[in-house]
PDB file of C-alpha atoms and ligand atoms in Angstrom:
ATOM      1  CA  UNK A1273       0.225  -0.524   0.554  1.00 70.00           C
ATOM      2  CA  UNK A1274       1.294   3.462  -0.746  1.00 92.00           C
ATOM      3  CA  UNK A1275       1.651   6.129   1.046  1.00 95.00           C
ATOM      4  CA  UNK A1276      -0.655   8.676   1.356  1.00 96.00           C
ATOM      5  CA  UNK A1277       0.193  10.921   3.870  1.00 97.00           C
ATOM      6  CA  UNK A1278       3.520  11.961   5.117  1.00 97.00           C
ATOM      7  CA  UNK A1279       3.760  13.829   8.586  1.00 98.00           C
ATOM      8  CA  UNK A1280       7.587  15.138   9.093  1.00 97.00           C
ATOM      9  CA  UNK A1281       8.104  16.655  12.610  1.00 97.00           C
ATOM     10  CA  UNK A1282       5.667  18.757  11.689  1.00 98.00           C
ATOM     11  CA  UNK A1283       5.036  22.334  14.658  1.00 97.00           C
ATOM     12  CA  UNK A1284       2.666  25.034  14.680  1.00 97.00           C
ATOM     13  CA  UNK A1285       2.519  28.124  16.217  1.00 97.00           C
ATOM     14  CA  UNK A1286       0.331  30.192  16.817  1.00 95.00           C
ATOM     15  CA  UNK A1287       2.352  33.254  17.698  1.00 93.00           C
ATOM     16  CA  UNK A1288       3.661  33.131  20.236  1.00 93.00           C
ATOM     17  CA  UNK A1289       2.315  29.442  21.218  1.00 94.00           C
ATOM     18  CA  UNK A1290       3.868  26.491  20.032  1.00 95.00           C
ATOM     19  CA  UNK A1291       0.338  23.954  19.877  1.00 96.00           C
ATOM     20  CA  UNK A1292       2.423  21.368  17.727  1.00 97.00           C
ATOM     21  CA  UNK A1293       5.556  19.620  17.984  1.00 97.00           C
ATOM     22  CA  UNK A1294       7.432  17.199  16.374  1.00 96.00           C
ATOM     23  CA  UNK A1295       3.840  15.613  14.545  1.00 97.00           C
ATOM     24  CA  UNK A1296       5.647  11.886  12.629  1.00 97.00           C
ATOM     25  CA  UNK A1297       3.355  10.092  11.431  1.00 97.00           C
ATOM     26  CA  UNK A1298       2.665   7.797   7.618  1.00 96.00           C
ATOM     27  CA  UNK A1299      -0.705   6.938   6.423  1.00 96.00           C
ATOM     28  CA  UNK A1300      -1.341   4.618   3.621  1.00 94.00           C
ATOM     29  CA  UNK A1301      -4.194   3.882   1.123  1.00 93.00           C
ATOM     30  CA  UNK A1302      -7.233   2.458   2.337  1.00 91.00           C
ATOM     31  CA  UNK A1303      -6.045   2.717   6.109  1.00 93.00           C
ATOM     32  CA  UNK A1304      -7.959   5.016   8.392  1.00 94.00           C
ATOM     33  CA  UNK A1305      -6.204   7.346  11.442  1.00 96.00           C
ATOM     34  CA  UNK A1306      -7.530   7.894  14.656  1.00 95.00           C
ATOM     35  CA  UNK A1307      -5.686  10.528  16.311  1.00 95.00           C
ATOM     36  CA  UNK A1308      -7.420  11.679  20.211  1.00 91.00           C
ATOM     37  CA  UNK A1309      -6.564  13.688  22.648  1.00 91.00           C
ATOM     38  CA  UNK A1310      -8.325  15.755  25.098  1.00 89.00           C
ATOM     39  CA  UNK A1311      -9.304  19.203  24.912  1.00 90.00           C
ATOM     40  CA  UNK A1312      -6.152  21.947  23.552  1.00 92.00           C
ATOM     41  CA  UNK A1313      -4.184  18.967  22.690  1.00 94.00           C
ATOM     42  CA  UNK A1314      -3.478  19.807  19.374  1.00 96.00           C
ATOM     43  CA  UNK A1315      -5.834  18.169  17.870  1.00 96.00           C
ATOM     44  CA  UNK A1316      -8.156  20.042  15.459  1.00 96.00           C
ATOM     45  CA  UNK A1317      -4.898  21.761  14.563  1.00 97.00           C
ATOM     46  CA  UNK A1318      -3.000  18.997  13.148  1.00 98.00           C
ATOM     47  CA  UNK A1319      -6.166  18.730  10.417  1.00 97.00           C
ATOM     48  CA  UNK A1320      -5.991  22.770   9.577  1.00 97.00           C
ATOM     49  CA  UNK A1321      -2.299  21.687   9.191  1.00 97.00           C
ATOM     50  CA  UNK A1322      -2.711  18.867   6.319  1.00 98.00           C
ATOM     51  CA  UNK A1323      -5.510  20.738   4.562  1.00 96.00           C
ATOM     52  CA  UNK A1324      -3.262  24.339   4.718  1.00 96.00           C
ATOM     53  CA  UNK A1325      -5.409  26.873   7.336  1.00 95.00           C
ATOM     54  CA  UNK A1326      -1.397  26.846   8.351  1.00 94.00           C
ATOM     55  CA  UNK A1327       1.951  26.841   7.101  1.00 92.00           C
ATOM     56  CA  UNK A1328       3.992  24.752  10.156  1.00 95.00           C
ATOM     57  CA  UNK A1329       6.731  26.274  11.600  1.00 96.00           C
ATOM     58  CA  UNK A1330       8.931  23.403  11.088  1.00 97.00           C
ATOM     59  CA  UNK A1331       8.758  20.106   9.611  1.00 97.00           C
ATOM     60  CA  UNK A1332       6.414  18.565   6.184  1.00 97.00           C
ATOM     61  CA  UNK A1333       3.585  17.613   4.701  1.00 98.00           C
ATOM     62  CA  UNK A1334       3.921  15.542   1.985  1.00 97.00           C
ATOM     63  CA  UNK A1335       1.145  13.906   0.130  1.00 97.00           C
ATOM     64  CA  UNK A1336       1.527  11.406  -2.594  1.00 96.00           C
ATOM     65  CA  UNK A1337       5.084  11.719  -2.185  1.00 95.00           C
ATOM     66  CA  UNK A1338       5.314  15.610  -2.752  1.00 96.00           C
ATOM     67  CA  UNK A1339       5.979  18.147  -0.267  1.00 97.00           C
ATOM     68  CA  UNK A1340       2.352  19.852   0.828  1.00 97.00           C
ATOM     69  CA  UNK A1341       4.191  21.694   3.371  1.00 96.00           C
ATOM     70  CA  UNK A1342       4.374  26.443   1.222  1.00 95.00           C
ATOM     71  CA  UNK A1343       0.521  25.065  -0.602  1.00 96.00           C
ATOM     72  CA  UNK A1344      -2.662  26.899   0.445  1.00 95.00           C
ATOM     73  CA  UNK A1345      -5.543  25.039   1.554  1.00 93.00           C
ATOM     74  CA  UNK A1346      -7.611  26.183  -2.171  1.00 91.00           C
ATOM     75  CA  UNK A1347      -5.062  24.191  -3.768  1.00 93.00           C
ATOM     76  CA  UNK A1348      -4.858  21.322  -1.362  1.00 95.00           C
ATOM     77  CA  UNK A1349      -8.270  20.626  -2.056  1.00 91.00           C
ATOM     78  CA  UNK A1350      -7.639  20.458  -5.307  1.00 92.00           C
ATOM     79  CA  UNK A1351      -5.218  17.242  -4.795  1.00 94.00           C
ATOM     80  CA  UNK A1352      -7.580  15.689  -3.235  1.00 94.00           C
ATOM     81  CA  UNK A1353      -7.558  17.174   0.416  1.00 95.00           C
ATOM     82  CA  UNK A1354     -10.745  17.759   1.930  1.00 94.00           C
ATOM     83  CA  UNK A1355     -11.573  18.996   5.515  1.00 94.00           C
ATOM     84  CA  UNK A1356     -14.714  18.037   7.821  1.00 93.00           C
ATOM     85  CA  UNK A1357     -13.989  20.876   9.923  1.00 91.00           C
ATOM     86  CA  UNK A1358     -15.098  21.292  13.626  1.00 89.00           C
ATOM     87  CA  UNK A1359     -18.314  22.196  13.938  1.00 80.00           C
ATOM     88  CA  UNK A1360     -19.151  22.169  10.109  1.00 86.00           C
ATOM     89  CA  UNK A1361     -18.833  26.143   9.900  1.00 88.00           C
ATOM     90  CA  UNK A1362     -21.840  25.043   6.687  1.00 91.00           C
ATOM     91  CA  UNK A1363     -23.507  28.515   5.519  1.00 88.00           C
ATOM     92  CA  UNK A1364     -26.297  29.088   7.157  1.00 85.00           C
ATOM     93  CA  UNK A1365     -28.098  30.621   4.832  1.00 90.00           C
ATOM     94  CA  UNK A1366     -27.551  28.174   1.895  1.00 93.00           C
ATOM     95  CA  UNK A1367     -29.649  25.561   1.354  1.00 95.00           C
ATOM     96  CA  UNK A1368     -27.926  21.966   2.049  1.00 96.00           C
ATOM     97  CA  UNK A1369     -28.131  21.275  -1.962  1.00 96.00           C
ATOM     98  CA  UNK A1370     -26.434  24.473  -2.294  1.00 96.00           C
ATOM     99  CA  UNK A1371     -23.546  23.912   0.487  1.00 96.00           C
ATOM    100  CA  UNK A1372     -23.422  19.760  -1.081  1.00 96.00           C
ATOM    101  CA  UNK A1373     -22.818  22.542  -4.865  1.00 95.00           C
ATOM    102  CA  UNK A1374     -19.826  24.421  -2.972  1.00 93.00           C
ATOM    103  CA  UNK A1375     -17.889  21.237  -2.439  1.00 88.00           C
ATOM    104  CA  UNK A1376     -17.289  21.099  -6.273  1.00 86.00           C
ATOM    105  CA  UNK A1377     -15.417  24.042  -6.959  1.00 84.00           C
ATOM    106  CA  UNK A1378     -12.426  23.657  -5.821  1.00 82.00           C
ATOM    107  CA  UNK A1379     -11.841  19.853  -5.950  1.00 78.00           C
ATOM    108  CA  UNK A1380     -11.638  17.211  -8.148  1.00 84.00           C
ATOM    109  CA  UNK A1381     -13.788  15.328 -10.446  1.00 86.00           C
ATOM    110  CA  UNK A1382     -14.634  11.682  -9.793  1.00 86.00           C
ATOM    111  CA  UNK A1383     -17.860   9.568  -8.668  1.00 86.00           C
ATOM    112  CA  UNK A1384     -19.715  11.834  -6.027  1.00 92.00           C
ATOM    113  CA  UNK A1385     -22.350  14.483  -7.229  1.00 93.00           C
ATOM    114  CA  UNK A1386     -25.465  15.102  -5.067  1.00 95.00           C
ATOM    115  CA  UNK A1387     -27.554  11.945  -5.797  1.00 96.00           C
ATOM    116  CA  UNK A1388     -24.762   9.975  -4.441  1.00 92.00           C
ATOM    117  CA  UNK A1389     -24.015  12.158  -0.814  1.00 93.00           C
ATOM    118  CA  UNK A1390     -28.124  11.307  -0.763  1.00 94.00           C
ATOM    119  CA  UNK A1391     -27.837   7.968  -1.469  1.00 91.00           C
ATOM    120  CA  UNK A1392     -25.005   7.990   1.167  1.00 90.00           C
ATOM    121  CA  UNK A1393     -26.947   9.544   3.672  1.00 90.00           C
ATOM    122  CA  UNK A1394     -30.417   9.055   3.157  1.00 90.00           C
ATOM    123  CA  UNK A1395     -31.472  11.400   5.426  1.00 90.00           C
ATOM    124  CA  UNK A1396     -30.994  14.284   3.274  1.00 93.00           C
ATOM    125  CA  UNK A1397     -33.452  13.741   0.085  1.00 95.00           C
ATOM    126  CA  UNK A1398     -36.398  15.771   1.917  1.00 95.00           C
ATOM    127  CA  UNK A1399     -33.925  18.367   3.182  1.00 96.00           C
ATOM    128  CA  UNK A1400     -31.297  19.185  -0.443  1.00 97.00           C
ATOM    129  CA  UNK A1401     -33.247  22.584   0.132  1.00 97.00           C
ATOM    130  CA  UNK A1402     -34.103  23.079   3.064  1.00 96.00           C
ATOM    131  CA  UNK A1403     -31.481  26.349   4.492  1.00 95.00           C
ATOM    132  CA  UNK A1404     -28.808  24.349   6.322  1.00 92.00           C
ATOM    133  CA  UNK A1405     -29.386  26.907   9.297  1.00 92.00           C
ATOM    134  CA  UNK A1406     -32.711  25.161  10.022  1.00 93.00           C
ATOM    135  CA  UNK A1407     -30.834  21.573  10.160  1.00 93.00           C
ATOM    136  CA  UNK A1408     -30.562  19.411  13.265  1.00 91.00           C
ATOM    137  CA  UNK A1409     -26.921  19.095  14.073  1.00 88.00           C
ATOM    138  CA  UNK A1410     -27.311  15.635  12.910  1.00 88.00           C
ATOM    139  CA  UNK A1411     -28.183  16.810   9.686  1.00 91.00           C
ATOM    140  CA  UNK A1412     -25.655  19.171   9.478  1.00 93.00           C
ATOM    141  CA  UNK A1413     -23.389  16.901   9.593  1.00 91.00           C
ATOM    142  CA  UNK A1414     -23.840  15.189   7.448  1.00 91.00           C
ATOM    143  CA  UNK A1415     -24.453  17.773   4.511  1.00 94.00           C
ATOM    144  CA  UNK A1416     -20.767  19.170   5.774  1.00 94.00           C
ATOM    145  CA  UNK A1417     -19.404  15.680   4.673  1.00 93.00           C
ATOM    146  CA  UNK A1418     -21.264  14.858   1.976  1.00 94.00           C
ATOM    147  CA  UNK A1419     -19.848  18.305   1.081  1.00 94.00           C
ATOM    148  CA  UNK A1420     -16.401  16.707   1.404  1.00 94.00           C
ATOM    149  CA  UNK A1421     -17.082  14.326  -0.501  1.00 94.00           C
ATOM    150  CA  UNK A1422     -18.265  16.265  -3.061  1.00 94.00           C
ATOM    151  CA  UNK A1423     -14.432  17.656  -4.080  1.00 91.00           C
ATOM    152  CA  UNK A1424     -13.939  13.484  -4.318  1.00 93.00           C
ATOM    153  CA  UNK A1425     -11.177  13.860  -1.270  1.00 94.00           C
ATOM    154  CA  UNK A1426      -8.450  10.989  -2.081  1.00 95.00           C
ATOM    155  CA  UNK A1427      -7.509  12.215   2.092  1.00 96.00           C
ATOM    156  CA  UNK A1428     -10.609  13.021   4.068  1.00 95.00           C
ATOM    157  CA  UNK A1429      -9.935  14.763   6.877  1.00 96.00           C
ATOM    158  CA  UNK A1430     -12.947  14.461   9.725  1.00 95.00           C
ATOM    159  CA  UNK A1431     -12.978  16.951  13.270  1.00 95.00           C
ATOM    160  CA  UNK A1432     -15.292  15.246  15.545  1.00 91.00           C
ATOM    161  CA  UNK A1433     -17.983  14.342  13.975  1.00 86.00           C
ATOM    162  CA  UNK A1434     -20.193  12.996  15.880  1.00 86.00           C
ATOM    163  CA  UNK A1435     -20.036  15.783  18.504  1.00 82.00           C
ATOM    164  CA  UNK A1436     -23.184  16.306  19.995  1.00 80.00           C
ATOM    165  CA  UNK A1437     -25.162  13.803  18.351  1.00 80.00           C
ATOM    166  CA  UNK A1438     -27.465  10.974  19.230  1.00 80.00           C
ATOM    167  CA  UNK A1439     -25.986   7.816  19.554  1.00 85.00           C
ATOM    168  CA  UNK A1440     -28.780   6.711  16.338  1.00 82.00           C
ATOM    169  CA  UNK A1441     -26.621   9.428  14.220  1.00 80.00           C
ATOM    170  CA  UNK A1442     -23.668   8.275  14.882  1.00 84.00           C
ATOM    171  CA  UNK A1443     -24.043   5.210  14.409  1.00 84.00           C
ATOM    172  CA  UNK A1444     -24.985   5.819  10.978  1.00 82.00           C
ATOM    173  CA  UNK A1445     -21.894   8.098  10.554  1.00 82.00           C
ATOM    174  CA  UNK A1446     -19.705   5.241  11.051  1.00 87.00           C
ATOM    175  CA  UNK A1447     -21.799   3.232   8.505  1.00 87.00           C
ATOM    176  CA  UNK A1448     -21.193   5.129   5.958  1.00 85.00           C
ATOM    177  CA  UNK A1449     -17.208   5.434   6.260  1.00 88.00           C
ATOM    178  CA  UNK A1450     -16.870   1.874   4.680  1.00 89.00           C
ATOM    179  CA  UNK A1451     -18.332   3.259   1.301  1.00 85.00           C
ATOM    180  CA  UNK A1452     -16.473   6.127   1.754  1.00 87.00           C
ATOM    181  CA  UNK A1453     -13.004   4.486   1.812  1.00 88.00           C
ATOM    182  CA  UNK A1454     -14.610   1.915  -0.872  1.00 87.00           C
ATOM    183  CA  UNK A1455     -15.419   5.176  -3.376  1.00 82.00           C
ATOM    184  CA  UNK A1456     -10.875   6.041  -2.535  1.00 84.00           C
ATOM    185  CA  UNK A1457     -10.818   8.044   0.161  1.00 90.00           C
ATOM    186  CA  UNK A1458      -8.441   7.424   2.952  1.00 95.00           C
ATOM    187  CA  UNK A1459      -9.807   9.064   6.718  1.00 95.00           C
ATOM    188  CA  UNK A1460      -8.103  10.232   8.941  1.00 97.00           C
ATOM    189  CA  UNK A1461     -10.365  11.331  12.123  1.00 95.00           C
ATOM    190  CA  UNK A1462     -10.333  12.882  15.168  1.00 95.00           C
ATOM    191  CA  UNK A1463     -12.900  11.721  17.801  1.00 88.00           C
ATOM    192  CA  UNK A1464     -13.257  12.065  21.646  1.00 82.00           C
ATOM    193  CA  UNK A1465     -15.433   8.605  22.161  1.00 82.00           C
ATOM    194  CA  UNK A1466     -12.439   6.461  22.469  1.00 84.00           C
ATOM    195  CA  UNK A1467     -13.718   3.242  22.767  1.00 84.00           C
ATOM    196  CA  UNK A1468     -15.661   4.715  18.546  1.00 84.00           C
ATOM    197  CA  UNK A1469     -11.690   5.628  17.466  1.00 86.00           C
ATOM    198  CA  UNK A1470     -10.470   2.231  18.582  1.00 86.00           C
ATOM    199  CA  UNK A1471     -13.246   0.046  17.099  1.00 87.00           C
ATOM    200  CA  UNK A1472     -12.726   2.310  13.228  1.00 89.00           C
ATOM    201  CA  UNK A1473      -8.953   3.084  12.977  1.00 92.00           C
ATOM    202  CA  UNK A1474      -6.141   1.100  11.950  1.00 93.00           C
ATOM    203  CA  UNK A1475      -3.727   3.171  13.161  1.00 93.00           C
ATOM    204  CA  UNK A1476      -3.621   5.181  16.024  1.00 93.00           C
ATOM    205  CA  UNK A1477      -2.153   8.820  17.099  1.00 94.00           C
ATOM    206  CA  UNK A1478      -2.638  10.515  20.691  1.00 93.00           C
ATOM    207  CA  UNK A1479      -1.771  13.559  21.721  1.00 94.00           C
ATOM    208  CA  UNK A1480      -1.591  15.738  24.669  1.00 92.00           C
ATOM    209  CA  UNK A1481      -0.631  19.234  25.114  1.00 93.00           C
ATOM    210  CA  UNK A1482       0.411  19.875  20.734  1.00 95.00           C
ATOM    211  CA  UNK A1483       3.403  16.172  21.424  1.00 95.00           C
ATOM    212  CA  UNK A1484       2.483  13.426  20.147  1.00 95.00           C
ATOM    213  CA  UNK A1485       2.333  10.658  22.959  1.00 92.00           C
ATOM    214  CA  UNK A1486       1.872   7.411  21.179  1.00 91.00           C
ATOM    215  CA  UNK A1487       1.842   6.180  18.054  1.00 92.00           C
ATOM    216  CA  UNK A1488       0.505   2.347  16.605  1.00 91.00           C
ATOM    217  CA  UNK A1489      -2.257   0.097  16.416  1.00 91.00           C
ATOM    218  CA  UNK A1490      -5.011  -0.270  18.214  1.00 88.00           C
ATOM    219  CA  UNK A1491      -4.334  -3.291  18.163  1.00 87.00           C
ATOM    220  CA  UNK A1492      -0.517  -3.231  19.477  1.00 87.00           C
ATOM    221  CA  UNK A1493      -1.508  -0.112  22.972  1.00 85.00           C
ATOM    222  CA  UNK A1494      -2.461  -1.118  25.702  1.00 82.00           C
ATOM    223  CA  UNK A1495      -5.845   0.711  26.560  1.00 80.00           C
ATOM    224  CA  UNK A1496      -3.925   1.774  30.402  1.00 81.00           C
ATOM    225  CA  UNK A1497      -1.745   3.321  27.588  1.00 82.00           C
ATOM    226  CA  UNK A1498      -3.587   5.041  26.132  1.00 81.00           C
ATOM    227  CA  UNK A1499      -5.246   6.497  28.864  1.00 80.00           C
ATOM    228  CA  UNK A1500      -2.471   7.514  30.336  1.00 81.00           C
ATOM    229  CA  UNK A1501      -1.151   9.165  26.887  1.00 80.00           C
ATOM    230  CA  UNK A1502      -5.326  11.057  26.548  1.00 78.00           C
ATOM    231  CA  UNK A1503      -5.266  11.743  30.106  1.00 77.00           C
ATOM    232  CA  UNK A1504      -1.748  12.460  31.293  1.00 73.00           C
ATOM    233  CA  UNK A1505      -1.091  10.597  33.491  1.00 64.00           C
ATOM    234  CA  UNK A1506       1.962  10.195  32.421  1.00 54.00           C
ATOM    235  CA  UNK A1507       3.189  13.684  32.609  1.00 48.00           C
ATOM    236  CA  UNK A1508       1.936  14.525  35.451  1.00 44.00           C
TER     237      UNK A1508
HETATM  238  N1  LIG B 118      -7.500  30.174  16.107  1.00 67.93           N
HETATM  239  C1  LIG B 118      -6.156  30.173  17.111  1.00 67.93           C
HETATM  240  N2  LIG B 118      -5.243  31.282  17.618  1.00 67.93           N
HETATM  241  C2  LIG B 118      -3.954  30.411  18.560  1.00 67.93           C
HETATM  242  N3  LIG B 118      -4.445  29.920  19.772  1.00 67.93           N
HETATM  243  C3  LIG B 118      -4.685  28.936  19.128  1.00 67.93           C
HETATM  244  C4  LIG B 118      -5.869  28.679  18.292  1.00 67.93           C
HETATM  245  N4  LIG B 118      -7.023  27.631  17.954  1.00 67.93           N
HETATM  246  C5  LIG B 118      -6.664  26.806  18.463  1.00 67.93           C
HETATM  247  N5  LIG B 118      -5.550  27.905  19.474  1.00 67.93           N
HETATM  248  C6  LIG B 118      -4.934  26.999  20.639  1.00 67.93           C
HETATM  249  O1  LIG B 118      -3.822  25.987  20.283  1.00 67.93           O
HETATM  250  C7  LIG B 118      -3.961  24.992  20.750  1.00 67.93           C
HETATM  251  C8  LIG B 118      -4.481  23.481  20.633  1.00 67.93           C
HETATM  252  O2  LIG B 118      -5.845  24.148  19.738  1.00 67.93           O
HETATM  253  P1  LIG B 118      -7.015  22.801  19.432  1.00 67.93           P
HETATM  254  O3  LIG B 118      -8.119  23.817  18.848  1.00 67.93           O
HETATM  255  O4  LIG B 118      -5.572  22.138  18.054  1.00 67.93           O
HETATM  256  O5  LIG B 118      -6.771  21.499  20.612  1.00 67.93           O
HETATM  257  P2  LIG B 118      -7.919  20.343  19.809  1.00 67.93           P
HETATM  258  O6  LIG B 118      -7.508  19.141  19.916  1.00 67.93           O
HETATM  259  O7  LIG B 118      -8.793  20.594  18.226  1.00 67.93           O
HETATM  260  O8  LIG B 118      -9.128  20.738  21.065  1.00 67.93           O
HETATM  261  P3  LIG B 118     -10.230  20.423  21.046  1.00 67.93           P
HETATM  262  O9  LIG B 118     -11.175  19.075  22.257  1.00 67.93           O
HETATM  263  O10 LIG B 118     -11.218  21.057  22.784  1.00 67.93           O
HETATM  264  O11 LIG B 118     -11.046  20.513  19.921  1.00 67.93           O
HETATM  265  C9  LIG B 118      -5.001  24.866  22.050  1.00 67.93           C
HETATM  266  O12 LIG B 118      -3.924  25.383  23.485  1.00 67.93           O
HETATM  267  C10 LIG B 118      -5.505  26.669  21.729  1.00 67.93           C
HETATM  268  O13 LIG B 118      -5.742  27.165  22.721  1.00 67.93           O
HETATM  269 MG1  LIG B 119     -10.414  20.161  17.721  1.00 67.93          MG
END
């Protein structure tokens, strides 16, 4: 399996604050990587750095063998990197359909269109012409994922897509993952629910205060080590 994403010694600063430092991992085609860590650990910062929202202070991001560290976000979308941001960030006054179409604009061509998204999330069919600001949290999350898919991503970055959703909706979102992968996407998820993350992930990276504490396959990691890494028991 070829390496899709290669993160090398990545650091990200917000002004004086070093939010991430020394992050190093690879992600192979078709694999799912879960990034876990407590509030403020740097998970969203990592996804933003992969999507091109902020440039690395040090280190590099490689995508399909090419160093993309200096490329802006819209160029990365065109290469096949799509972010479903924390909090969804839909255009509230636009309809669900219009939000989905925005995902196509800078994206790649491929098999995803509105019909395919509706097939994946049937609940959207009746909602396409409704302003997205009037949808429930779960419905908005389906639109946000659909919008990312409309760009035919090769790397899909999911930031806390299950936060605040009813369990049945979380189940539906996760049930959609295999079909998204079958369509060619490699997936990186940030998830607060560690059990959920470990259930779907081939690899796990644990962040604590901006540093990478653990990295490995869930089967190779001991549950207590993951919990320690998450809460910083070792650091304390
Ligand atoms: N735009 C920003 N400007 C300045 N500091 C920021 C910014 N975004 C995040 N931070 C800080 O960077 C650190 C990492 O934040 P980040 O949002 O990446 O964490 P997170 O793991 O995603 O947390 P959460 O679980 O709450 O979403 C935190 O200390 C946070 O306060
Ligand atoms: Mg976050």
